[in-house]
Short mmCIF file of C-alpha atoms and ligand atoms in Angstrom, two decimals:
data_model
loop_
_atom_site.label_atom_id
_atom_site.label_comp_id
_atom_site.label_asym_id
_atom_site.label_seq_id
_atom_site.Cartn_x
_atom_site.Cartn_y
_atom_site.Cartn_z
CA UNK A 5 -33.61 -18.14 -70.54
CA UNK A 6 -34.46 -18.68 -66.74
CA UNK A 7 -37.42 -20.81 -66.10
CA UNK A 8 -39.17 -17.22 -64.07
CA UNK A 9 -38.04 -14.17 -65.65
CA UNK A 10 -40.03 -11.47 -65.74
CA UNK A 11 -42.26 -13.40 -63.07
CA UNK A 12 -43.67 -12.20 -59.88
CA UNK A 13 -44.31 -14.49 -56.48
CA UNK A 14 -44.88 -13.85 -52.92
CA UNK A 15 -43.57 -15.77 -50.32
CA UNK A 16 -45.20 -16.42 -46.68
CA UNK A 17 -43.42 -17.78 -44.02
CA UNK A 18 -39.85 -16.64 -43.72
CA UNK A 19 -38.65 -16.78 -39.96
CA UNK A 20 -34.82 -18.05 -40.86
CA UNK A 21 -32.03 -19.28 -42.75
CA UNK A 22 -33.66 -22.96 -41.65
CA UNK A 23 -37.07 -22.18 -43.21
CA UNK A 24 -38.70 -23.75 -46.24
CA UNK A 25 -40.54 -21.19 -47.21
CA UNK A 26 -36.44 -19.54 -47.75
CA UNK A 27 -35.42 -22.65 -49.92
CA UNK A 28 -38.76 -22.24 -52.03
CA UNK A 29 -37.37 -18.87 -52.31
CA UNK A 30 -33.93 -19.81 -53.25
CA UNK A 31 -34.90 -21.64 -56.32
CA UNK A 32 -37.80 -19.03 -57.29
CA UNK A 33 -34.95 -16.62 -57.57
CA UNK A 34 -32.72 -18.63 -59.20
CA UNK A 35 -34.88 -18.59 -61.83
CA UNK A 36 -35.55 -15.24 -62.44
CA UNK A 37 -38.47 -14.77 -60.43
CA UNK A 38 -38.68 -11.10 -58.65
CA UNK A 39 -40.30 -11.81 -55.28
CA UNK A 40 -42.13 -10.21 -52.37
CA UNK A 41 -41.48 -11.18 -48.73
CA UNK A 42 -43.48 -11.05 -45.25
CA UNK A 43 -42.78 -11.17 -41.73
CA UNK A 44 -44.71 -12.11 -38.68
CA UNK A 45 -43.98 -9.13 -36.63
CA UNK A 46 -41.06 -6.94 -35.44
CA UNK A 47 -39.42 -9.65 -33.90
CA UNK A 48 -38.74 -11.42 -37.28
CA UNK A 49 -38.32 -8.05 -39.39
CA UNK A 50 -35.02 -8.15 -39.02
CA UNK A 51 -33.25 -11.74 -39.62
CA UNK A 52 -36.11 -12.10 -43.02
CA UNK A 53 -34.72 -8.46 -44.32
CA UNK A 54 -31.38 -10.07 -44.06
CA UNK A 55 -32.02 -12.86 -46.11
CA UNK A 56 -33.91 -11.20 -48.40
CA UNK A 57 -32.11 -8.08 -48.96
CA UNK A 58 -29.67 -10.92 -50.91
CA UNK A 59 -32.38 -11.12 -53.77
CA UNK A 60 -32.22 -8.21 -55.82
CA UNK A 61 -35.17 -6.31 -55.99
CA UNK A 62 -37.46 -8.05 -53.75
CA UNK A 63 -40.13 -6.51 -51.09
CA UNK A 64 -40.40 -7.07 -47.82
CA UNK A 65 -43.74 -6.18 -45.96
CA UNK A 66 -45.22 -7.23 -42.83
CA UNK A 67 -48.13 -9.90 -42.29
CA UNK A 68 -50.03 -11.62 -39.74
CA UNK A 69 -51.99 -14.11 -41.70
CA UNK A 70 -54.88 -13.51 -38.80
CA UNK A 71 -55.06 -10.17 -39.62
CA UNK A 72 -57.26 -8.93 -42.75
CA UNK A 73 -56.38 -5.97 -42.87
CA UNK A 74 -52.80 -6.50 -43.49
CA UNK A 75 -53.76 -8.96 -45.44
CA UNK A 76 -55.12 -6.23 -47.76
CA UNK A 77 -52.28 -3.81 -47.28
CA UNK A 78 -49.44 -6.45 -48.50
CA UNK A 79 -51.59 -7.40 -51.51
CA UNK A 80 -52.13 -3.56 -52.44
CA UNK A 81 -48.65 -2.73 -51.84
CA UNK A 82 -47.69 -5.97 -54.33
CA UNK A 83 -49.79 -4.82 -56.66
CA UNK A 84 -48.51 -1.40 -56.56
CA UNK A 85 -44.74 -2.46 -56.75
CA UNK A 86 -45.50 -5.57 -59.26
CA UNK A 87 -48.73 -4.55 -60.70
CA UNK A 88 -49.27 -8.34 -61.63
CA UNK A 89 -48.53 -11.65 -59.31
CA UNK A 90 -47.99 -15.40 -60.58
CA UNK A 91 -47.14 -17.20 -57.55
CA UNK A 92 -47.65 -17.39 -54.14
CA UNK A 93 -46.09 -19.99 -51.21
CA UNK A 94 -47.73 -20.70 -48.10
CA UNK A 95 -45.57 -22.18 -45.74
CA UNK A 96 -47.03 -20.80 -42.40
CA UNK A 97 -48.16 -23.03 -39.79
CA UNK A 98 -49.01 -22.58 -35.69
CA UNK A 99 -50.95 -24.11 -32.82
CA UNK A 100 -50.02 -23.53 -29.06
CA UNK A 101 -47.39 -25.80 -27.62
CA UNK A 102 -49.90 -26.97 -24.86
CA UNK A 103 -52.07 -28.47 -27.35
CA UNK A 104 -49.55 -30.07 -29.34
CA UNK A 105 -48.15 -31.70 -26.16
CA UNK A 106 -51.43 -32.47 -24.39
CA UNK A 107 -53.45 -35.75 -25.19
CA UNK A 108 -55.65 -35.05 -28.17
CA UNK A 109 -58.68 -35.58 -26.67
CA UNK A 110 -57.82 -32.20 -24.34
CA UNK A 111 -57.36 -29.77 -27.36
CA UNK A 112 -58.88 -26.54 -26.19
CA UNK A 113 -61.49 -24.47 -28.35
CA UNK A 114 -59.26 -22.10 -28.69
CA UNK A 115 -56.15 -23.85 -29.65
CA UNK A 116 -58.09 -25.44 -32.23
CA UNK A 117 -59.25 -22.01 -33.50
CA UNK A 118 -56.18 -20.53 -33.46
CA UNK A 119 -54.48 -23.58 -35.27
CA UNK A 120 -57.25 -23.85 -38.20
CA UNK A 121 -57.46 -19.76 -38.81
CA UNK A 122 -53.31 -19.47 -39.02
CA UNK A 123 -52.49 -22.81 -40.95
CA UNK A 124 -55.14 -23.18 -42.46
CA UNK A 125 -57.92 -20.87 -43.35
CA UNK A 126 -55.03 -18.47 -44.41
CA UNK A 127 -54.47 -20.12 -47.57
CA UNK A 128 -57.78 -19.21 -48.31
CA UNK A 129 -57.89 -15.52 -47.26
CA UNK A 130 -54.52 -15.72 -48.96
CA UNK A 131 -55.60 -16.86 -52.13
CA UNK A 132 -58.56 -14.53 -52.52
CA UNK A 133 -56.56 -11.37 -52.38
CA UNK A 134 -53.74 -12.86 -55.07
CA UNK A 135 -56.45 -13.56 -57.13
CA UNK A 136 -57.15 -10.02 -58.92
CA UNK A 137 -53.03 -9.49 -59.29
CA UNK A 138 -53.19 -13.35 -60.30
CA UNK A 139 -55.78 -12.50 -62.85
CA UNK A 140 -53.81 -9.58 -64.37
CA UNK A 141 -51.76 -12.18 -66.09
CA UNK A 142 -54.14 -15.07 -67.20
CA UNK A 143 -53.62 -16.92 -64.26
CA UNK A 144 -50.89 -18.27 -61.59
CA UNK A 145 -50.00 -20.93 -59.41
CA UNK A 146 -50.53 -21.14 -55.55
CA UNK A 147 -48.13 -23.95 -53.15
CA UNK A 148 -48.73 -24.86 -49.57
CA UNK A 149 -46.42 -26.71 -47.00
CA UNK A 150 -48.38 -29.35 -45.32
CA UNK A 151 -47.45 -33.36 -44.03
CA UNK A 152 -47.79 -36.83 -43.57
CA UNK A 153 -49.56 -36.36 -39.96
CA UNK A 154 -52.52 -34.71 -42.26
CA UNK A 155 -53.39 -38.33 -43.75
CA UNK A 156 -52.35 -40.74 -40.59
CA UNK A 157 -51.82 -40.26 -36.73
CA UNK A 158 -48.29 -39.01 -36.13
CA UNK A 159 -47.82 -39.38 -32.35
CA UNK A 160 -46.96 -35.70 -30.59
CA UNK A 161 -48.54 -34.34 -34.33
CA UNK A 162 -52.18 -33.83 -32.79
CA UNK A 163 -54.25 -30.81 -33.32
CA UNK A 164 -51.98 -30.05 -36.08
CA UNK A 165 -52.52 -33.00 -38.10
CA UNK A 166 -56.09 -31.88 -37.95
CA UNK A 167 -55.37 -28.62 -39.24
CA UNK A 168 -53.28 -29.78 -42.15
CA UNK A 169 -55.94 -32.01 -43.11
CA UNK A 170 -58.16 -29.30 -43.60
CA UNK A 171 -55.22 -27.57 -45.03
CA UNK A 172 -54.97 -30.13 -47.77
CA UNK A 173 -58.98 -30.27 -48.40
CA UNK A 174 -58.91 -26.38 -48.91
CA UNK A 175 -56.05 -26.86 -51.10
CA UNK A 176 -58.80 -29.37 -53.22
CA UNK A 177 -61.72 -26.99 -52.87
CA UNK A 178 -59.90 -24.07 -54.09
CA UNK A 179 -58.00 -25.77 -57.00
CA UNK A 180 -61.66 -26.81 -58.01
CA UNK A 181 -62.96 -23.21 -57.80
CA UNK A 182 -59.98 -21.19 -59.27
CA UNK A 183 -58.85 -23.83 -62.22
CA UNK A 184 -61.47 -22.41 -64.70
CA UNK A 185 -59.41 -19.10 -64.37
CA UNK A 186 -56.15 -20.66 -64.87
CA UNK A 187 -55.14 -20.34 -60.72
CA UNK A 188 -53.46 -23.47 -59.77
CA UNK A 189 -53.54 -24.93 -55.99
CA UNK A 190 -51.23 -27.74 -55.14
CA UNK A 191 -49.48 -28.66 -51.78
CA UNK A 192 -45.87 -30.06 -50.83
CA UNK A 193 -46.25 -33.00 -48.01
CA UNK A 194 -43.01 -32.42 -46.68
CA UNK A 195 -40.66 -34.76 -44.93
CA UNK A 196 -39.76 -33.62 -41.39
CA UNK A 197 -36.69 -31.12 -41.48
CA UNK A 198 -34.93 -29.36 -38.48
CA UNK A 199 -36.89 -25.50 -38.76
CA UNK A 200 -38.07 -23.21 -35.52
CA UNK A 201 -41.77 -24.82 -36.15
CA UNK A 202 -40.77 -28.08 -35.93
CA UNK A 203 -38.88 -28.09 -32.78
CA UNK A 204 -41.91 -27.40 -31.56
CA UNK A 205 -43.65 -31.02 -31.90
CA UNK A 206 -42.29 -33.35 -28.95
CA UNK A 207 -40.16 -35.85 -30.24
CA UNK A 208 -38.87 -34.09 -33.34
CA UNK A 209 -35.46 -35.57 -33.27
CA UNK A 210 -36.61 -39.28 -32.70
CA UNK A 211 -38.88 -38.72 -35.90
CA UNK A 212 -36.24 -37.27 -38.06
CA UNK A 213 -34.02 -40.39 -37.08
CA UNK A 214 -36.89 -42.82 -37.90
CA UNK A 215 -37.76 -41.37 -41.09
CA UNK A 216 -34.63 -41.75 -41.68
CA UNK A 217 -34.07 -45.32 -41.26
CA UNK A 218 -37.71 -46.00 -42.84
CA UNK A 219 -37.49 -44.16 -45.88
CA UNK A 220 -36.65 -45.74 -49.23
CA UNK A 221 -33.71 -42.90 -50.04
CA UNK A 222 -32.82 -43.92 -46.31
CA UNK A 223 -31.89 -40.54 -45.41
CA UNK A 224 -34.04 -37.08 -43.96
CA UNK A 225 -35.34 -34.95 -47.32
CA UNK A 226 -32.71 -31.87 -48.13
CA UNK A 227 -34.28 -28.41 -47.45
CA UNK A 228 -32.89 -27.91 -51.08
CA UNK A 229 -35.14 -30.65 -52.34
CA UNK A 230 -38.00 -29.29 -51.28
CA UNK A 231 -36.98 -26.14 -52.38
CA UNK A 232 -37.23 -27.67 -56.21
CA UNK A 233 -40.12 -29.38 -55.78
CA UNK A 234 -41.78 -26.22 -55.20
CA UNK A 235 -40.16 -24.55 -58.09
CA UNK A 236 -41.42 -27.41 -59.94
CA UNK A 237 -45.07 -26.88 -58.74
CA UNK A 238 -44.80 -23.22 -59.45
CA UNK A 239 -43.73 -23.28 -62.82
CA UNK A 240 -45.29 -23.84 -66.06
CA UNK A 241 -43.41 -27.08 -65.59
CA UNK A 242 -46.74 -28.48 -63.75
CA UNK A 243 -48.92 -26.87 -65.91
CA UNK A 244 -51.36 -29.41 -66.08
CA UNK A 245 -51.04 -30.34 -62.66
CA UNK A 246 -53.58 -28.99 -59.94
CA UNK A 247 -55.44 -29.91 -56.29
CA UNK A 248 -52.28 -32.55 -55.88
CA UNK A 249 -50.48 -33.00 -52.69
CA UNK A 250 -47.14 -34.68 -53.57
CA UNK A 251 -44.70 -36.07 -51.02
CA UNK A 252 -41.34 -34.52 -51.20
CA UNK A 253 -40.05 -37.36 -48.32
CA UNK A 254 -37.35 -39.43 -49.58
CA UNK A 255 -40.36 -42.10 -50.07
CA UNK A 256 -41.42 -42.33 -46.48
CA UNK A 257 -45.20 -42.79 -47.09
CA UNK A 258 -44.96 -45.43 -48.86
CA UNK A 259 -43.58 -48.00 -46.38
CA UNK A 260 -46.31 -50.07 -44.75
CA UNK A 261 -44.67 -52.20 -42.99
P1 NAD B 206 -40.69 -22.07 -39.84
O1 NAD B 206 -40.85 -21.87 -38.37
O2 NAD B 206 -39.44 -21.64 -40.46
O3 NAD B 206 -41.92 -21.42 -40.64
C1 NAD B 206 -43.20 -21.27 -40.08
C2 NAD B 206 -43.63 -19.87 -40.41
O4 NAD B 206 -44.98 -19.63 -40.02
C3 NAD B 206 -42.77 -18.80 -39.69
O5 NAD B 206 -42.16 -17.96 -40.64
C4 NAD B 206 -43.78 -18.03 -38.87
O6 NAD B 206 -43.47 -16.66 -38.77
C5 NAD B 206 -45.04 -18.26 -39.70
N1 NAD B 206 -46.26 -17.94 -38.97
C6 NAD B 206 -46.76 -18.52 -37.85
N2 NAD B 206 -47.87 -17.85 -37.44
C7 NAD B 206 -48.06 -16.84 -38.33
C8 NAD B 206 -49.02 -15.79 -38.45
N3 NAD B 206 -50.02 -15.64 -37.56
N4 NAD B 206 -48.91 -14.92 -39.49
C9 NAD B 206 -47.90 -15.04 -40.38
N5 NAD B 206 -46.96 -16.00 -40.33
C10 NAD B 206 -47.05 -16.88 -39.30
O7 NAD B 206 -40.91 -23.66 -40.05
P2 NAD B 206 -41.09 -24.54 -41.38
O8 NAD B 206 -40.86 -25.92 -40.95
O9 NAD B 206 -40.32 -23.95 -42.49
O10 NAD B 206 -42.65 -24.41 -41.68
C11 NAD B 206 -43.17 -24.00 -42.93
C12 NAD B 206 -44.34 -24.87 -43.35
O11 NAD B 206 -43.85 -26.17 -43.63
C13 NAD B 206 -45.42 -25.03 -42.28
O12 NAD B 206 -46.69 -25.05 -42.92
C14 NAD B 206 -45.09 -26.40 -41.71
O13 NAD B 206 -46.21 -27.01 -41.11
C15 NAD B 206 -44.69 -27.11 -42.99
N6 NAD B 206 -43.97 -28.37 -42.82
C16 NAD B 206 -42.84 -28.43 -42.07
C17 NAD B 206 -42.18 -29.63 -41.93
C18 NAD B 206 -40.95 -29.75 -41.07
O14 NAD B 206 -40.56 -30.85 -40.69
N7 NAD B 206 -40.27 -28.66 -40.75
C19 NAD B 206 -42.66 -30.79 -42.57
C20 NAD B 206 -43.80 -30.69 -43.36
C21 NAD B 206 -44.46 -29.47 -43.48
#
Protein backbone atom coordinates (compact mmCIF):
# COMPACT_ATOMS: atom_id res chain seq x y z
CA UNK A 1 0.00 0.00 0.00
CA UNK A 2 1.34 3.63 -0.70
CA UNK A 3 3.27 5.14 2.06
CA UNK A 4 0.11 8.32 2.11
CA UNK A 5 -3.11 6.94 1.19
CA UNK A 6 -5.93 8.20 2.51
CA UNK A 7 -3.64 11.21 3.75
CA UNK A 8 -4.19 14.86 3.47
CA UNK A 9 -1.23 17.74 3.05
CA UNK A 10 -1.07 21.24 1.97
CA UNK A 11 1.52 22.62 0.09
CA UNK A 12 2.85 26.42 0.16
CA UNK A 13 4.95 27.74 -2.27
CA UNK A 14 4.26 26.63 -5.80
CA UNK A 15 5.38 29.38 -8.39
CA UNK A 16 6.75 26.67 -11.19
CA UNK A 17 7.76 23.56 -12.68
CA UNK A 18 11.42 24.62 -11.00
CA UNK A 19 9.99 24.89 -7.46
CA UNK A 20 10.65 22.68 -4.46
CA UNK A 21 7.77 23.08 -2.89
CA UNK A 22 6.43 21.07 -6.63
CA UNK A 23 9.03 18.18 -6.07
CA UNK A 24 7.83 17.87 -2.29
CA UNK A 25 4.62 17.58 -4.04
CA UNK A 26 5.63 15.07 -6.54
CA UNK A 27 6.60 12.49 -4.07
CA UNK A 28 3.58 13.37 -1.57
CA UNK A 29 1.44 12.27 -4.44
CA UNK A 30 3.21 9.50 -5.38
CA UNK A 31 2.35 8.16 -2.38
CA UNK A 32 -1.09 8.48 -2.16
CA UNK A 33 -1.34 11.62 -0.47
CA UNK A 34 -4.50 13.91 -1.69
CA UNK A 35 -3.17 17.48 -1.51
CA UNK A 36 -4.21 21.12 -1.38
CA UNK A 37 -2.35 23.87 -3.28
CA UNK A 38 -1.85 27.84 -2.96
CA UNK A 39 -0.84 30.61 -5.02
CA UNK A 40 0.60 33.99 -4.38
CA UNK A 41 -1.74 35.98 -6.43
CA UNK A 42 -3.30 36.10 -9.93
CA UNK A 43 -0.17 36.27 -11.53
CA UNK A 44 0.81 32.69 -10.41
CA UNK A 45 -2.90 31.22 -10.54
CA UNK A 46 -2.42 30.07 -13.61
CA UNK A 47 1.09 28.15 -14.28
CA UNK A 48 0.37 26.35 -10.25
CA UNK A 49 -3.33 25.22 -11.63
CA UNK A 50 -1.40 23.69 -14.43
CA UNK A 51 0.76 21.70 -12.49
CA UNK A 52 -1.56 20.80 -10.16
CA UNK A 53 -4.54 20.04 -12.12
CA UNK A 54 -2.03 16.76 -12.96
CA UNK A 55 -2.75 15.41 -9.33
CA UNK A 56 -6.03 14.03 -9.16
CA UNK A 57 -8.18 15.51 -6.81
CA UNK A 58 -6.18 18.20 -5.37
CA UNK A 59 -7.31 21.99 -4.37
CA UNK A 60 -6.02 24.89 -5.38
CA UNK A 61 -6.75 28.16 -3.33
CA UNK A 62 -5.14 31.40 -3.11
CA UNK A 63 -2.70 32.70 -0.25
CA UNK A 64 -0.62 35.50 0.70
CA UNK A 65 1.15 34.21 3.73
CA UNK A 66 0.99 38.15 5.00
CA UNK A 67 -2.46 38.08 4.87
CA UNK A 68 -4.59 36.51 7.90
CA UNK A 69 -7.40 36.52 6.62
CA UNK A 70 -6.71 34.30 3.77
CA UNK A 71 -4.87 32.59 5.89
CA UNK A 72 -8.18 31.62 7.57
CA UNK A 73 -10.15 31.19 4.39
CA UNK A 74 -7.62 28.41 2.85
CA UNK A 75 -7.60 26.55 6.18
CA UNK A 76 -11.58 26.63 6.33
CA UNK A 77 -11.92 25.76 2.83
CA UNK A 78 -9.29 22.58 3.60
CA UNK A 79 -11.13 21.66 6.22
CA UNK A 80 -14.31 21.77 4.41
CA UNK A 81 -12.98 19.74 1.32
CA UNK A 82 -10.63 17.34 3.61
CA UNK A 83 -12.25 17.68 6.90
CA UNK A 84 -8.84 16.46 8.47
CA UNK A 85 -5.03 17.60 7.46
CA UNK A 86 -1.65 15.61 8.21
CA UNK A 87 0.88 17.59 6.52
CA UNK A 88 1.82 20.78 5.60
CA UNK A 89 5.16 22.23 3.49
CA UNK A 90 6.43 25.57 3.80
CA UNK A 91 8.61 26.44 1.16
CA UNK A 92 7.92 30.26 0.83
CA UNK A 93 10.59 32.67 1.17
CA UNK A 94 11.03 36.74 0.16
CA UNK A 95 13.00 39.86 0.98
CA UNK A 96 13.41 42.86 -1.50
CA UNK A 97 16.19 42.57 -4.03
CA UNK A 98 17.74 45.91 -2.71
CA UNK A 99 18.40 44.43 0.53
CA UNK A 100 19.72 41.29 -0.59
CA UNK A 101 22.17 43.19 -2.86
CA UNK A 102 23.03 46.07 -0.52
CA UNK A 103 25.83 45.70 2.22
CA UNK A 104 24.25 44.17 5.28
CA UNK A 105 24.83 46.74 7.46
CA UNK A 106 22.19 48.99 5.10
CA UNK A 107 19.17 46.54 5.49
CA UNK A 108 16.18 48.79 5.77
CA UNK A 109 13.43 48.41 8.60
CA UNK A 110 11.26 47.52 6.32
CA UNK A 111 13.01 45.00 4.26
CA UNK A 112 13.77 43.32 7.35
CA UNK A 113 10.04 43.31 8.28
CA UNK A 114 8.91 42.23 5.25
CA UNK A 115 11.59 39.36 5.04
CA UNK A 116 10.91 37.96 8.78
CA UNK A 117 6.79 38.22 8.46
CA UNK A 118 6.84 36.25 4.79
CA UNK A 119 9.71 33.62 5.47
CA UNK A 120 9.46 33.39 8.53
CA UNK A 121 6.76 34.24 10.95
CA UNK A 122 4.46 32.43 8.37
CA UNK A 123 5.37 29.12 9.47
CA UNK A 124 4.01 30.10 12.57
CA UNK A 125 0.67 31.70 11.54
CA UNK A 126 0.78 28.67 9.28
CA UNK A 127 1.04 26.17 11.77
CA UNK A 128 -1.59 27.53 14.13
CA UNK A 129 -4.42 27.30 11.71
CA UNK A 130 -3.35 23.44 10.58
CA UNK A 131 -3.41 22.71 13.98
CA UNK A 132 -7.31 22.05 14.68
CA UNK A 133 -7.53 19.98 11.07
CA UNK A 134 -4.05 18.51 12.34
CA UNK A 135 -5.71 17.56 15.54
CA UNK A 136 -8.71 15.85 13.88
CA UNK A 137 -6.41 12.98 13.24
CA UNK A 138 -4.09 12.56 16.36
CA UNK A 139 -1.56 14.60 15.02
CA UNK A 140 0.62 15.51 11.74
CA UNK A 141 3.79 16.58 10.54
CA UNK A 142 4.85 20.18 9.45
CA UNK A 143 8.35 20.75 6.85
CA UNK A 144 10.01 24.01 6.06
CA UNK A 145 12.62 24.93 3.28
CA UNK A 146 15.39 26.83 4.83
CA UNK A 147 19.66 26.87 4.21
CA UNK A 148 23.09 26.83 4.97
CA UNK A 149 23.32 30.87 4.96
CA UNK A 150 20.90 30.44 8.25
CA UNK A 151 23.98 28.90 10.32
CA UNK A 152 27.15 30.81 8.53
CA UNK A 153 27.64 34.06 6.37
CA UNK A 154 26.90 33.22 2.74
CA UNK A 155 28.19 36.28 0.83
CA UNK A 156 25.12 38.08 -1.35
CA UNK A 157 22.77 35.72 1.36
CA UNK A 158 22.31 38.78 3.86
CA UNK A 159 19.07 39.74 5.37
CA UNK A 160 17.90 36.44 4.36
CA UNK A 161 20.23 34.39 6.22
CA UNK A 162 18.85 36.30 9.13
CA UNK A 163 15.46 35.40 8.42
CA UNK A 164 16.09 31.72 7.96
CA UNK A 165 17.78 31.67 11.15
CA UNK A 166 14.83 32.69 12.83
CA UNK A 167 13.10 30.42 10.48
CA UNK A 168 14.96 27.46 11.86
CA UNK A 169 14.57 28.66 15.72
CA UNK A 170 10.69 28.84 15.15
CA UNK A 171 10.91 25.56 13.59
CA UNK A 172 12.59 24.49 17.39
CA UNK A 173 10.10 26.50 19.40
CA UNK A 174 7.16 25.12 17.75
CA UNK A 175 8.29 21.43 17.57
CA UNK A 176 8.73 21.98 21.44
CA UNK A 177 5.18 23.36 21.85
CA UNK A 178 3.15 21.08 19.42
CA UNK A 179 5.12 17.54 20.12
CA UNK A 180 2.92 16.77 23.22
CA UNK A 181 -0.02 16.70 20.64
CA UNK A 182 1.68 14.55 18.23
CA UNK A 183 2.43 17.81 15.55
CA UNK A 184 5.84 17.36 14.24
CA UNK A 185 8.13 20.48 13.02
CA UNK A 186 11.26 19.73 11.13
CA UNK A 187 13.10 21.75 8.35
CA UNK A 188 15.02 20.75 4.99
CA UNK A 189 18.49 22.89 4.72
CA UNK A 190 18.54 22.72 1.17
CA UNK A 191 21.43 22.82 -1.21
CA UNK A 192 21.24 25.73 -3.69
CA UNK A 193 19.08 24.73 -6.85
CA UNK A 194 18.24 26.88 -9.99
CA UNK A 195 14.26 28.17 -8.84
CA UNK A 196 12.70 31.93 -9.55
CA UNK A 197 13.76 32.74 -5.70
CA UNK A 198 17.06 31.94 -6.07
CA UNK A 199 17.98 33.87 -9.05
CA UNK A 200 17.32 36.40 -6.99
CA UNK A 201 20.58 36.26 -4.62
CA UNK A 202 23.66 37.86 -6.62
CA UNK A 203 25.97 35.35 -7.53
CA UNK A 204 23.66 32.35 -7.72
CA UNK A 205 25.43 30.65 -10.52
CA UNK A 206 29.05 31.02 -9.04
CA UNK A 207 27.54 29.30 -5.80
CA UNK A 208 25.88 26.48 -7.52
CA UNK A 209 29.33 25.83 -9.33
CA UNK A 210 31.23 25.96 -5.98
CA UNK A 211 28.99 23.79 -4.16
CA UNK A 212 29.52 21.82 -6.63
CA UNK A 213 33.12 21.34 -6.65
CA UNK A 214 33.07 21.44 -2.63
CA UNK A 215 30.60 18.98 -1.91
CA UNK A 216 31.42 15.40 -0.97
CA UNK A 217 28.75 13.86 -3.79
CA UNK A 218 30.69 16.58 -5.93
CA UNK A 219 27.72 17.53 -7.76
CA UNK A 220 24.52 20.35 -7.09
CA UNK A 221 21.55 18.33 -4.93
CA UNK A 222 18.62 16.98 -7.52
CA UNK A 223 15.28 18.87 -7.04
CA UNK A 224 14.08 15.14 -6.87
CA UNK A 225 16.23 14.56 -3.83
CA UNK A 226 14.90 16.99 -1.97
CA UNK A 227 11.69 16.11 -3.01
CA UNK A 228 12.24 12.59 -0.93
CA UNK A 229 13.73 13.96 1.79
CA UNK A 230 10.65 15.75 2.45
CA UNK A 231 8.51 12.77 1.89
CA UNK A 232 10.73 11.21 4.31
CA UNK A 233 10.16 13.98 6.97
CA UNK A 234 6.48 13.85 6.34
CA UNK A 235 5.84 10.40 6.78
CA UNK A 236 5.49 8.14 9.62
CA UNK A 237 8.91 7.17 8.35
CA UNK A 238 10.38 10.03 10.82
CA UNK A 239 8.11 9.37 13.36
CA UNK A 240 10.31 9.87 16.07
CA UNK A 241 12.04 12.58 14.55
CA UNK A 242 11.14 16.33 15.44
CA UNK A 243 12.70 20.21 15.76
CA UNK A 244 15.65 18.72 13.26
CA UNK A 245 17.00 20.65 10.42
CA UNK A 246 18.73 18.11 8.12
CA UNK A 247 20.90 19.03 5.15
CA UNK A 248 19.67 17.65 1.94
CA UNK A 249 23.21 19.13 0.13
CA UNK A 250 25.17 16.47 -1.38
CA UNK A 251 27.36 16.92 2.00
CA UNK A 252 28.32 20.51 1.50
CA UNK A 253 28.28 21.57 5.21
CA UNK A 254 30.43 19.45 6.23
CA UNK A 255 33.64 20.59 4.44
CA UNK A 256 35.77 22.88 6.59
CA UNK A 257 38.39 23.34 4.79
P1 LIG B 1 10.34 29.49 -5.64
O1 LIG B 1 10.48 30.88 -6.14
O2 LIG B 1 9.90 28.46 -6.58
O3 LIG B 1 9.41 29.44 -4.33
C1 LIG B 1 9.28 30.52 -3.46
C2 LIG B 1 7.80 30.66 -3.20
O4 LIG B 1 7.54 31.64 -2.19
C3 LIG B 1 7.02 31.09 -4.45
O5 LIG B 1 6.04 30.13 -4.76
C4 LIG B 1 6.37 32.39 -4.03
O6 LIG B 1 5.10 32.59 -4.60
C5 LIG B 1 6.29 32.19 -2.52
N1 LIG B 1 6.03 33.43 -1.80
C6 LIG B 1 6.81 34.53 -1.71
N2 LIG B 1 6.16 35.50 -1.01
C7 LIG B 1 4.95 34.97 -0.66
C8 LIG B 1 3.82 35.47 0.05
N3 LIG B 1 3.78 36.72 0.54
N4 LIG B 1 2.74 34.65 0.22
C9 LIG B 1 2.74 33.40 -0.29
N5 LIG B 1 3.77 32.87 -0.97
C10 LIG B 1 4.85 33.66 -1.16
O7 LIG B 1 11.81 29.13 -5.06
P2 LIG B 1 12.33 27.89 -4.19
O8 LIG B 1 13.79 27.93 -4.32
O9 LIG B 1 11.57 26.67 -4.52
O10 LIG B 1 11.99 28.34 -2.70
C11 LIG B 1 11.25 27.53 -1.80
C12 LIG B 1 11.88 27.54 -0.42
O11 LIG B 1 13.13 26.85 -0.49
C13 LIG B 1 12.19 28.92 0.13
O12 LIG B 1 11.95 28.92 1.53
C14 LIG B 1 13.68 29.05 -0.14
O13 LIG B 1 14.31 29.97 0.72
C15 LIG B 1 14.10 27.63 0.16
N6 LIG B 1 15.43 27.24 -0.32
C16 LIG B 1 15.77 27.39 -1.63
C17 LIG B 1 17.03 27.02 -2.05
C18 LIG B 1 17.46 27.21 -3.48
O14 LIG B 1 18.65 27.18 -3.77
N7 LIG B 1 16.54 27.37 -4.42
C19 LIG B 1 17.96 26.47 -1.14
C20 LIG B 1 17.57 26.29 0.18
C21 LIG B 1 16.30 26.69 0.60
Amino acid sequence: MPLLEGRTGIIFGVANKRSIAWAIAQSLAREGMRLAFTYQGERLKEGVESLSSTIPGSLLLACDVTNDAEIDAVFGEVGKQFGRLDALVHSVAFAPREDLENEFVKTSRDGFKLAHDISSYSLVALSRAAMPLMLQNGGGSVLALTYYGAEKVVEGYNLMGVAKASLEASVRYLAANLGPQNIRVNAISAGPVNTLAARGIKGFTEMLKHHAERAPLRRSVELEEIGNAGLFLISSMSSGITGEVMFVDCGYNIIGL
